[in-house]
Amino acid sequence: MLPVRLRRAVEGLAVPIRAMLANEYGPSFQPEEIASLTAAFDAALNKLGLVDRQDPVTMTVAKLIIKLAKDGGRDPEKLCDGVLKILGK
């Protein structure tokens, strides 16, 4: 379960990765790891030129970052680069 202050920060934000982490993967990651994943997500969306957080591609980016993180990655830059490589960008 996420700490109350982190859970409050996540609530109300239309950020797919935060919602996924809070609801599905929260126990798998520590708060500092969630911050790294979120930074990687934001960087990947920026590099892909995605601004609409409701765009289905953003969910794909979020899932890829989580997959890479579950495989052991935690560095935001490497996670971002890994997603871009997978997407062929």
PDB file of N, CA and C in Angstrom:
ATOM      1  N   MET A   1       0.840  -1.185   0.000  1.00  0.00           N
ATOM      2  CA  MET A   1       0.000   0.000   0.000  1.00  0.00           C
ATOM      3  C   MET A   1       0.879   1.239   0.000  1.00  0.00           C
ATOM      4  N   LEU A   2       0.500   2.228  -0.819  1.00  0.00           N
ATOM      5  CA  LEU A   2       1.272   3.467  -0.884  1.00  0.00           C
ATOM      6  C   LEU A   2       1.058   4.302   0.368  1.00  0.00           C
ATOM      7  N   PRO A   3       2.098   5.039   0.794  1.00  0.00           N
ATOM      8  CA  PRO A   3       1.916   5.952   1.913  1.00  0.00           C
ATOM      9  C   PRO A   3       0.841   6.983   1.582  1.00  0.00           C
ATOM     10  N   VAL A   4       0.162   7.483   2.595  1.00  0.00           N
ATOM     11  CA  VAL A   4      -0.965   8.398   2.400  1.00  0.00           C
ATOM     12  C   VAL A   4      -0.561   9.608   1.575  1.00  0.00           C
ATOM     13  N   ARG A   5       0.580  10.228   1.872  1.00  0.00           N
ATOM     14  CA  ARG A   5       0.954  11.438   1.149  1.00  0.00           C
ATOM     15  C   ARG A   5       1.215  11.149  -0.330  1.00  0.00           C
ATOM     16  N   LEU A   6       1.780   9.985  -0.635  1.00  0.00           N
ATOM     17  CA  LEU A   6       2.028   9.625  -2.026  1.00  0.00           C
ATOM     18  C   LEU A   6       0.713   9.267  -2.715  1.00  0.00           C
ATOM     19  N   ARG A   7      -0.156   8.561  -2.005  1.00  0.00           N
ATOM     20  CA  ARG A   7      -1.452   8.194  -2.568  1.00  0.00           C
ATOM     21  C   ARG A   7      -2.259   9.453  -2.898  1.00  0.00           C
ATOM     22  N   ARG A   8      -2.219  10.455  -2.037  1.00  0.00           N
ATOM     23  CA  ARG A   8      -2.927  11.709  -2.307  1.00  0.00           C
ATOM     24  C   ARG A   8      -2.352  12.417  -3.526  1.00  0.00           C
ATOM     25  N   ALA A   9      -1.042  12.355  -3.708  1.00  0.00           N
ATOM     26  CA  ALA A   9      -0.410  12.991  -4.865  1.00  0.00           C
ATOM     27  C   ALA A   9      -0.833  12.306  -6.152  1.00  0.00           C
ATOM     28  N   VAL A  10      -1.082  11.012  -6.072  1.00  0.00           N
ATOM     29  CA  VAL A  10      -1.450  10.241  -7.251  1.00  0.00           C
ATOM     30  C   VAL A  10      -2.917  10.456  -7.603  1.00  0.00           C
ATOM     31  N   GLU A  11      -3.772  10.538  -6.602  1.00  0.00           N
ATOM     32  CA  GLU A  11      -5.204  10.675  -6.840  1.00  0.00           C
ATOM     33  C   GLU A  11      -5.499  11.955  -7.597  1.00  0.00           C
ATOM     34  N   GLY A  12      -6.388  11.846  -8.549  1.00  0.00           N
ATOM     35  CA  GLY A  12      -6.810  13.025  -9.299  1.00  0.00           C
ATOM     36  C   GLY A  12      -5.923  13.357 -10.483  1.00  0.00           C
ATOM     37  N   LEU A  13      -4.815  12.670 -10.639  1.00  0.00           N
ATOM     38  CA  LEU A  13      -3.942  12.924 -11.771  1.00  0.00           C
ATOM     39  C   LEU A  13      -4.269  11.936 -12.881  1.00  0.00           C
ATOM     40  N   ALA A  14      -4.377  12.429 -14.088  1.00  0.00           N
ATOM     41  CA  ALA A  14      -4.674  11.564 -15.226  1.00  0.00           C
ATOM     42  C   ALA A  14      -3.370  11.045 -15.818  1.00  0.00           C
ATOM     43  N   VAL A  15      -2.595  10.399 -15.003  1.00  0.00           N
ATOM     44  CA  VAL A  15      -1.308   9.862 -15.439  1.00  0.00           C
ATOM     45  C   VAL A  15      -1.395   8.351 -15.354  1.00  0.00           C
ATOM     46  N   PRO A  16      -1.493   7.681 -16.505  1.00  0.00           N
ATOM     47  CA  PRO A  16      -1.702   6.239 -16.494  1.00  0.00           C
ATOM     48  C   PRO A  16      -0.704   5.447 -15.655  1.00  0.00           C
ATOM     49  N   ILE A  17       0.565   5.804 -15.701  1.00  0.00           N
ATOM     50  CA  ILE A  17       1.543   4.991 -14.970  1.00  0.00           C
ATOM     51  C   ILE A  17       1.330   5.109 -13.469  1.00  0.00           C
ATOM     52  N   ARG A  18       0.988   6.262 -12.977  1.00  0.00           N
ATOM     53  CA  ARG A  18       0.767   6.410 -11.538  1.00  0.00           C
ATOM     54  C   ARG A  18      -0.458   5.628 -11.108  1.00  0.00           C
ATOM     55  N   ALA A  19      -1.499   5.685 -11.904  1.00  0.00           N
ATOM     56  CA  ALA A  19      -2.703   4.928 -11.576  1.00  0.00           C
ATOM     57  C   ALA A  19      -2.413   3.433 -11.596  1.00  0.00           C
ATOM     58  N   MET A  20      -1.664   2.984 -12.595  1.00  0.00           N
ATOM     59  CA  MET A  20      -1.321   1.567 -12.684  1.00  0.00           C
ATOM     60  C   MET A  20      -0.464   1.140 -11.497  1.00  0.00           C
ATOM     61  N   LEU A  21       0.498   1.953 -11.145  1.00  0.00           N
ATOM     62  CA  LEU A  21       1.375   1.619 -10.032  1.00  0.00           C
ATOM     63  C   LEU A  21       0.610   1.605  -8.713  1.00  0.00           C
ATOM     64  N   ALA A  22      -0.290   2.545  -8.533  1.00  0.00           N
ATOM     65  CA  ALA A  22      -1.053   2.628  -7.294  1.00  0.00           C
ATOM     66  C   ALA A  22      -2.043   1.478  -7.166  1.00  0.00           C
ATOM     67  N   ASN A  23      -2.661   1.103  -8.272  1.00  0.00           N
ATOM     68  CA  ASN A  23      -3.722   0.105  -8.218  1.00  0.00           C
ATOM     69  C   ASN A  23      -3.250  -1.323  -8.440  1.00  0.00           C
ATOM     70  N   GLU A  24      -2.291  -1.520  -9.327  1.00  0.00           N
ATOM     71  CA  GLU A  24      -1.915  -2.873  -9.715  1.00  0.00           C
ATOM     72  C   GLU A  24      -0.542  -3.305  -9.217  1.00  0.00           C
ATOM     73  N   TYR A  25       0.379  -2.360  -9.151  1.00  0.00           N
ATOM     74  CA  TYR A  25       1.766  -2.735  -8.876  1.00  0.00           C
ATOM     75  C   TYR A  25       2.340  -2.086  -7.626  1.00  0.00           C
ATOM     76  N   GLY A  26       1.536  -1.337  -6.902  1.00  0.00           N
ATOM     77  CA  GLY A  26       2.015  -0.588  -5.749  1.00  0.00           C
ATOM     78  C   GLY A  26       2.919  -1.366  -4.813  1.00  0.00           C
ATOM     79  N   PRO A  27       2.512  -2.571  -4.403  1.00  0.00           N
ATOM     80  CA  PRO A  27       3.376  -3.321  -3.479  1.00  0.00           C
ATOM     81  C   PRO A  27       4.703  -3.756  -4.088  1.00  0.00           C
ATOM     82  N   SER A  28       4.807  -3.747  -5.408  1.00  0.00           N
ATOM     83  CA  SER A  28       6.030  -4.190  -6.074  1.00  0.00           C
ATOM     84  C   SER A  28       7.139  -3.148  -6.056  1.00  0.00           C
ATOM     85  N   PHE A  29       6.766  -1.882  -5.881  1.00  0.00           N
ATOM     86  CA  PHE A  29       7.737  -0.804  -5.979  1.00  0.00           C
ATOM     87  C   PHE A  29       7.686   0.106  -4.753  1.00  0.00           C
ATOM     88  N   GLN A  30       8.865   0.560  -4.340  1.00  0.00           N
ATOM     89  CA  GLN A  30       8.989   1.522  -3.250  1.00  0.00           C
ATOM     90  C   GLN A  30       8.723   2.933  -3.793  1.00  0.00           C
ATOM     91  N   PRO A  31       8.394   3.888  -2.912  1.00  0.00           N
ATOM     92  CA  PRO A  31       8.098   5.253  -3.376  1.00  0.00           C
ATOM     93  C   PRO A  31       9.195   5.869  -4.244  1.00  0.00           C
ATOM     94  N   GLU A  32      10.461   5.651  -3.897  1.00  0.00           N
ATOM     95  CA  GLU A  32      11.542   6.226  -4.706  1.00  0.00           C
ATOM     96  C   GLU A  32      11.614   5.555  -6.078  1.00  0.00           C
ATOM     97  N   GLU A  33      11.250   4.286  -6.144  1.00  0.00           N
ATOM     98  CA  GLU A  33      11.211   3.596  -7.430  1.00  0.00           C
ATOM     99  C   GLU A  33      10.053   4.114  -8.282  1.00  0.00           C
ATOM    100  N   ILE A  34       8.938   4.381  -7.649  1.00  0.00           N
ATOM    101  CA  ILE A  34       7.784   4.944  -8.361  1.00  0.00           C
ATOM    102  C   ILE A  34       8.152   6.293  -8.951  1.00  0.00           C
ATOM    103  N   ALA A  35       8.911   7.081  -8.206  1.00  0.00           N
ATOM    104  CA  ALA A  35       9.356   8.380  -8.717  1.00  0.00           C
ATOM    105  C   ALA A  35      10.233   8.192  -9.953  1.00  0.00           C
ATOM    106  N   SER A  36      11.107   7.195  -9.955  1.00  0.00           N
ATOM    107  CA  SER A  36      11.964   6.926 -11.115  1.00  0.00           C
ATOM    108  C   SER A  36      11.147   6.472 -12.318  1.00  0.00           C
ATOM    109  N   LEU A  37      10.186   5.617 -12.089  1.00  0.00           N
ATOM    110  CA  LEU A  37       9.337   5.140 -13.178  1.00  0.00           C
ATOM    111  C   LEU A  37       8.503   6.275 -13.764  1.00  0.00           C
ATOM    112  N   THR A  38       8.003   7.129 -12.898  1.00  0.00           N
ATOM    113  CA  THR A  38       7.212   8.268 -13.352  1.00  0.00           C
ATOM    114  C   THR A  38       8.074   9.233 -14.165  1.00  0.00           C
ATOM    115  N   ALA A  39       9.314   9.459 -13.726  1.00  0.00           N
ATOM    116  CA  ALA A  39      10.233  10.325 -14.471  1.00  0.00           C
ATOM    117  C   ALA A  39      10.519   9.729 -15.849  1.00  0.00           C
ATOM    118  N   ALA A  40      10.722   8.414 -15.910  1.00  0.00           N
ATOM    119  CA  ALA A  40      10.967   7.750 -17.190  1.00  0.00           C
ATOM    120  C   ALA A  40       9.747   7.862 -18.100  1.00  0.00           C
ATOM    121  N   PHE A  41       8.578   7.689 -17.539  1.00  0.00           N
ATOM    122  CA  PHE A  41       7.325   7.803 -18.280  1.00  0.00           C
ATOM    123  C   PHE A  41       7.173   9.201 -18.868  1.00  0.00           C
ATOM    124  N   ASP A  42       7.362  10.215 -18.028  1.00  0.00           N
ATOM    125  CA  ASP A  42       7.245  11.602 -18.497  1.00  0.00           C
ATOM    126  C   ASP A  42       8.261  11.907 -19.593  1.00  0.00           C
ATOM    127  N   ALA A  43       9.491  11.429 -19.423  1.00  0.00           N
ATOM    128  CA  ALA A  43      10.534  11.670 -20.422  1.00  0.00           C
ATOM    129  C   ALA A  43      10.197  10.979 -21.741  1.00  0.00           C
ATOM    130  N   ALA A  44       9.705   9.746 -21.674  1.00  0.00           N
ATOM    131  CA  ALA A  44       9.352   9.013 -22.892  1.00  0.00           C
ATOM    132  C   ALA A  44       8.209   9.714 -23.627  1.00  0.00           C
ATOM    133  N   LEU A  45       7.197  10.150 -22.880  1.00  0.00           N
ATOM    134  CA  LEU A  45       6.088  10.856 -23.523  1.00  0.00           C
ATOM    135  C   LEU A  45       6.577  12.140 -24.178  1.00  0.00           C
ATOM    136  N   ASN A  46       7.470  12.840 -23.507  1.00  0.00           N
ATOM    137  CA  ASN A  46       8.020  14.074 -24.055  1.00  0.00           C
ATOM    138  C   ASN A  46       8.772  13.798 -25.355  1.00  0.00           C
ATOM    139  N   LYS A  47       9.612  12.779 -25.351  1.00  0.00           N
ATOM    140  CA  LYS A  47      10.402  12.454 -26.546  1.00  0.00           C
ATOM    141  C   LYS A  47       9.528  11.947 -27.690  1.00  0.00           C
ATOM    142  N   LEU A  48       8.392  11.333 -27.348  1.00  0.00           N
ATOM    143  CA  LEU A  48       7.469  10.852 -28.368  1.00  0.00           C
ATOM    144  C   LEU A  48       6.477  11.930 -28.809  1.00  0.00           C
ATOM    145  N   GLY A  49       6.508  13.075 -28.136  1.00  0.00           N
ATOM    146  CA  GLY A  49       5.604  14.172 -28.472  1.00  0.00           C
ATOM    147  C   GLY A  49       4.163  13.912 -28.066  1.00  0.00           C
ATOM    148  N   LEU A  50       3.970  13.085 -27.049  1.00  0.00           N
ATOM    149  CA  LEU A  50       2.622  12.764 -26.576  1.00  0.00           C
ATOM    150  C   LEU A  50       2.246  13.680 -25.420  1.00  0.00           C
ATOM    151  N   VAL A  51       1.156  14.397 -25.577  1.00  0.00           N
ATOM    152  CA  VAL A  51       0.699  15.281 -24.507  1.00  0.00           C
ATOM    153  C   VAL A  51      -0.657  14.858 -23.958  1.00  0.00           C
ATOM    154  N   ASP A  52      -1.411  14.109 -24.738  1.00  0.00           N
ATOM    155  CA  ASP A  52      -2.726  13.644 -24.307  1.00  0.00           C
ATOM    156  C   ASP A  52      -2.564  12.393 -23.463  1.00  0.00           C
ATOM    157  N   ARG A  53      -2.774  12.536 -22.166  1.00  0.00           N
ATOM    158  CA  ARG A  53      -2.588  11.401 -21.258  1.00  0.00           C
ATOM    159  C   ARG A  53      -3.677  10.338 -21.430  1.00  0.00           C
ATOM    160  N   GLN A  54      -4.703  10.650 -22.199  1.00  0.00           N
ATOM    161  CA  GLN A  54      -5.755   9.678 -22.474  1.00  0.00           C
ATOM    162  C   GLN A  54      -5.487   8.896 -23.767  1.00  0.00           C
ATOM    163  N   ASP A  55      -4.438   9.270 -24.490  1.00  0.00           N
ATOM    164  CA  ASP A  55      -4.063   8.578 -25.721  1.00  0.00           C
ATOM    165  C   ASP A  55      -3.677   7.140 -25.367  1.00  0.00           C
ATOM    166  N   PRO A  56      -4.218   6.158 -26.091  1.00  0.00           N
ATOM    167  CA  PRO A  56      -3.891   4.757 -25.786  1.00  0.00           C
ATOM    168  C   PRO A  56      -2.390   4.442 -25.839  1.00  0.00           C
ATOM    169  N   VAL A  57      -1.638   5.191 -26.609  1.00  0.00           N
ATOM    170  CA  VAL A  57      -0.192   4.951 -26.683  1.00  0.00           C
ATOM    171  C   VAL A  57       0.463   5.221 -25.327  1.00  0.00           C
ATOM    172  N   THR A  58      -0.092   6.161 -24.554  1.00  0.00           N
ATOM    173  CA  THR A  58       0.497   6.446 -23.242  1.00  0.00           C
ATOM    174  C   THR A  58       0.390   5.230 -22.325  1.00  0.00           C
ATOM    175  N   MET A  59      -0.685   4.472 -22.455  1.00  0.00           N
ATOM    176  CA  MET A  59      -0.836   3.259 -21.655  1.00  0.00           C
ATOM    177  C   MET A  59       0.216   2.226 -22.064  1.00  0.00           C
ATOM    178  N   THR A  60       0.490   2.140 -23.353  1.00  0.00           N
ATOM    179  CA  THR A  60       1.528   1.233 -23.839  1.00  0.00           C
ATOM    180  C   THR A  60       2.883   1.624 -23.264  1.00  0.00           C
ATOM    181  N   VAL A  61       3.181   2.924 -23.274  1.00  0.00           N
ATOM    182  CA  VAL A  61       4.449   3.411 -22.721  1.00  0.00           C
ATOM    183  C   VAL A  61       4.533   3.053 -21.238  1.00  0.00           C
ATOM    184  N   ALA A  62       3.455   3.269 -20.505  1.00  0.00           N
ATOM    185  CA  ALA A  62       3.435   2.960 -19.074  1.00  0.00           C
ATOM    186  C   ALA A  62       3.693   1.471 -18.833  1.00  0.00           C
ATOM    187  N   LYS A  63       3.021   0.618 -19.594  1.00  0.00           N
ATOM    188  CA  LYS A  63       3.194  -0.828 -19.426  1.00  0.00           C
ATOM    189  C   LYS A  63       4.619  -1.265 -19.738  1.00  0.00           C
ATOM    190  N   LEU A  64       5.210  -0.668 -20.767  1.00  0.00           N
ATOM    191  CA  LEU A  64       6.585  -1.019 -21.123  1.00  0.00           C
ATOM    192  C   LEU A  64       7.565  -0.606 -20.027  1.00  0.00           C
ATOM    193  N   ILE A  65       7.373   0.570 -19.476  1.00  0.00           N
ATOM    194  CA  ILE A  65       8.258   1.039 -18.403  1.00  0.00           C
ATOM    195  C   ILE A  65       8.137   0.120 -17.194  1.00  0.00           C
ATOM    196  N   ILE A  66       6.924  -0.253 -16.855  1.00  0.00           N
ATOM    197  CA  ILE A  66       6.726  -1.148 -15.722  1.00  0.00           C
ATOM    198  C   ILE A  66       7.371  -2.504 -15.996  1.00  0.00           C
ATOM    199  N   LYS A  67       7.226  -3.010 -17.207  1.00  0.00           N
ATOM    200  CA  LYS A  67       7.843  -4.293 -17.561  1.00  0.00           C
ATOM    201  C   LYS A  67       9.362  -4.216 -17.424  1.00  0.00           C
ATOM    202  N   LEU A  68       9.952  -3.160 -17.969  1.00  0.00           N
ATOM    203  CA  LEU A  68      11.409  -3.004 -17.869  1.00  0.00           C
ATOM    204  C   LEU A  68      11.840  -2.877 -16.411  1.00  0.00           C
ATOM    205  N   ALA A  69      11.059  -2.182 -15.608  1.00  0.00           N
ATOM    206  CA  ALA A  69      11.388  -2.022 -14.194  1.00  0.00           C
ATOM    207  C   ALA A  69      11.264  -3.353 -13.454  1.00  0.00           C
ATOM    208  N   LYS A  70      10.267  -4.139 -13.800  1.00  0.00           N
ATOM    209  CA  LYS A  70      10.119  -5.448 -13.162  1.00  0.00           C
ATOM    210  C   LYS A  70      11.271  -6.375 -13.537  1.00  0.00           C
ATOM    211  N   ASP A  71      11.904  -6.099 -14.681  1.00  0.00           N
ATOM    212  CA  ASP A  71      13.077  -6.869 -15.100  1.00  0.00           C
ATOM    213  C   ASP A  71      14.353  -6.358 -14.438  1.00  0.00           C
ATOM    214  N   GLY A  72      14.220  -5.347 -13.573  1.00  0.00           N
ATOM    215  CA  GLY A  72      15.361  -4.871 -12.797  1.00  0.00           C
ATOM    216  C   GLY A  72      15.809  -3.453 -13.068  1.00  0.00           C
ATOM    217  N   GLY A  73      15.290  -2.821 -14.112  1.00  0.00           N
ATOM    218  CA  GLY A  73      15.695  -1.450 -14.423  1.00  0.00           C
ATOM    219  C   GLY A  73      15.096  -0.447 -13.458  1.00  0.00           C
ATOM    220  N   ARG A  74      15.879   0.532 -13.059  1.00  0.00           N
ATOM    221  CA  ARG A  74      15.382   1.583 -12.175  1.00  0.00           C
ATOM    222  C   ARG A  74      15.829   2.976 -12.625  1.00  0.00           C
ATOM    223  N   ASP A  75      16.850   3.040 -13.467  1.00  0.00           N
ATOM    224  CA  ASP A  75      17.362   4.323 -13.924  1.00  0.00           C
ATOM    225  C   ASP A  75      16.381   4.928 -14.926  1.00  0.00           C
ATOM    226  N   PRO A  76      15.840   6.133 -14.637  1.00  0.00           N
ATOM    227  CA  PRO A  76      14.833   6.735 -15.519  1.00  0.00           C
ATOM    228  C   PRO A  76      15.292   6.900 -16.965  1.00  0.00           C
ATOM    229  N   GLU A  77      16.543   7.310 -17.147  1.00  0.00           N
ATOM    230  CA  GLU A  77      17.055   7.516 -18.502  1.00  0.00           C
ATOM    231  C   GLU A  77      17.123   6.195 -19.275  1.00  0.00           C
ATOM    232  N   LYS A  78      17.591   5.156 -18.614  1.00  0.00           N
ATOM    233  CA  LYS A  78      17.685   3.845 -19.268  1.00  0.00           C
ATOM    234  C   LYS A  78      16.304   3.265 -19.545  1.00  0.00           C
ATOM    235  N   LEU A  79      15.359   3.479 -18.617  1.00  0.00           N
ATOM    236  CA  LEU A  79      13.992   3.011 -18.843  1.00  0.00           C
ATOM    237  C   LEU A  79      13.376   3.720 -20.040  1.00  0.00           C
ATOM    238  N   CYS A  80      13.567   5.023 -20.108  1.00  0.00           N
ATOM    239  CA  CYS A  80      13.052   5.818 -21.230  1.00  0.00           C
ATOM    240  C   CYS A  80      13.665   5.331 -22.536  1.00  0.00           C
ATOM    241  N   ASP A  81      14.977   5.199 -22.551  1.00  0.00           N
ATOM    242  CA  ASP A  81      15.658   4.729 -23.762  1.00  0.00           C
ATOM    243  C   ASP A  81      15.190   3.331 -24.162  1.00  0.00           C
ATOM    244  N   GLY A  82      14.962   2.465 -23.174  1.00  0.00           N
ATOM    245  CA  GLY A  82      14.494   1.128 -23.461  1.00  0.00           C
ATOM    246  C   GLY A  82      13.123   1.124 -24.125  1.00  0.00           C
ATOM    247  N   VAL A  83      12.233   1.979 -23.655  1.00  0.00           N
ATOM    248  CA  VAL A  83      10.905   2.078 -24.244  1.00  0.00           C
ATOM    249  C   VAL A  83      11.002   2.604 -25.667  1.00  0.00           C
ATOM    250  N   LEU A  84      11.809   3.631 -25.875  1.00  0.00           N
ATOM    251  CA  LEU A  84      11.958   4.196 -27.218  1.00  0.00           C
ATOM    252  C   LEU A  84      12.536   3.157 -28.166  1.00  0.00           C
ATOM    253  N   LYS A  85      13.462   2.349 -27.687  1.00  0.00           N
ATOM    254  CA  LYS A  85      14.062   1.297 -28.521  1.00  0.00           C
ATOM    255  C   LYS A  85      12.998   0.260 -28.894  1.00  0.00           C
ATOM    256  N   ILE A  86      12.213  -0.162 -27.925  1.00  0.00           N
ATOM    257  CA  ILE A  86      11.153  -1.139 -28.182  1.00  0.00           C
ATOM    258  C   ILE A  86      10.155  -0.597 -29.194  1.00  0.00           C
ATOM    259  N   LEU A  87       9.831   0.684 -29.081  1.00  0.00           N
ATOM    260  CA  LEU A  87       8.860   1.300 -29.991  1.00  0.00           C
ATOM    261  C   LEU A  87       9.478   1.685 -31.336  1.00  0.00           C
ATOM    262  N   GLY A  88      10.786   1.472 -31.455  1.00  0.00           N
ATOM    263  CA  GLY A  88      11.457   1.773 -32.713  1.00  0.00           C
ATOM    264  C   GLY A  88      11.659   3.255 -32.970  1.00  0.00           C
ATOM    265  N   LYS A  89      11.802   4.017 -31.904  1.00  0.00           N
ATOM    266  CA  LYS A  89      11.991   5.475 -32.030  1.00  0.00           C
ATOM    267  C   LYS A  89      13.391   5.885 -31.657  1.00  0.00           C
TER     268      LYS A  89
END
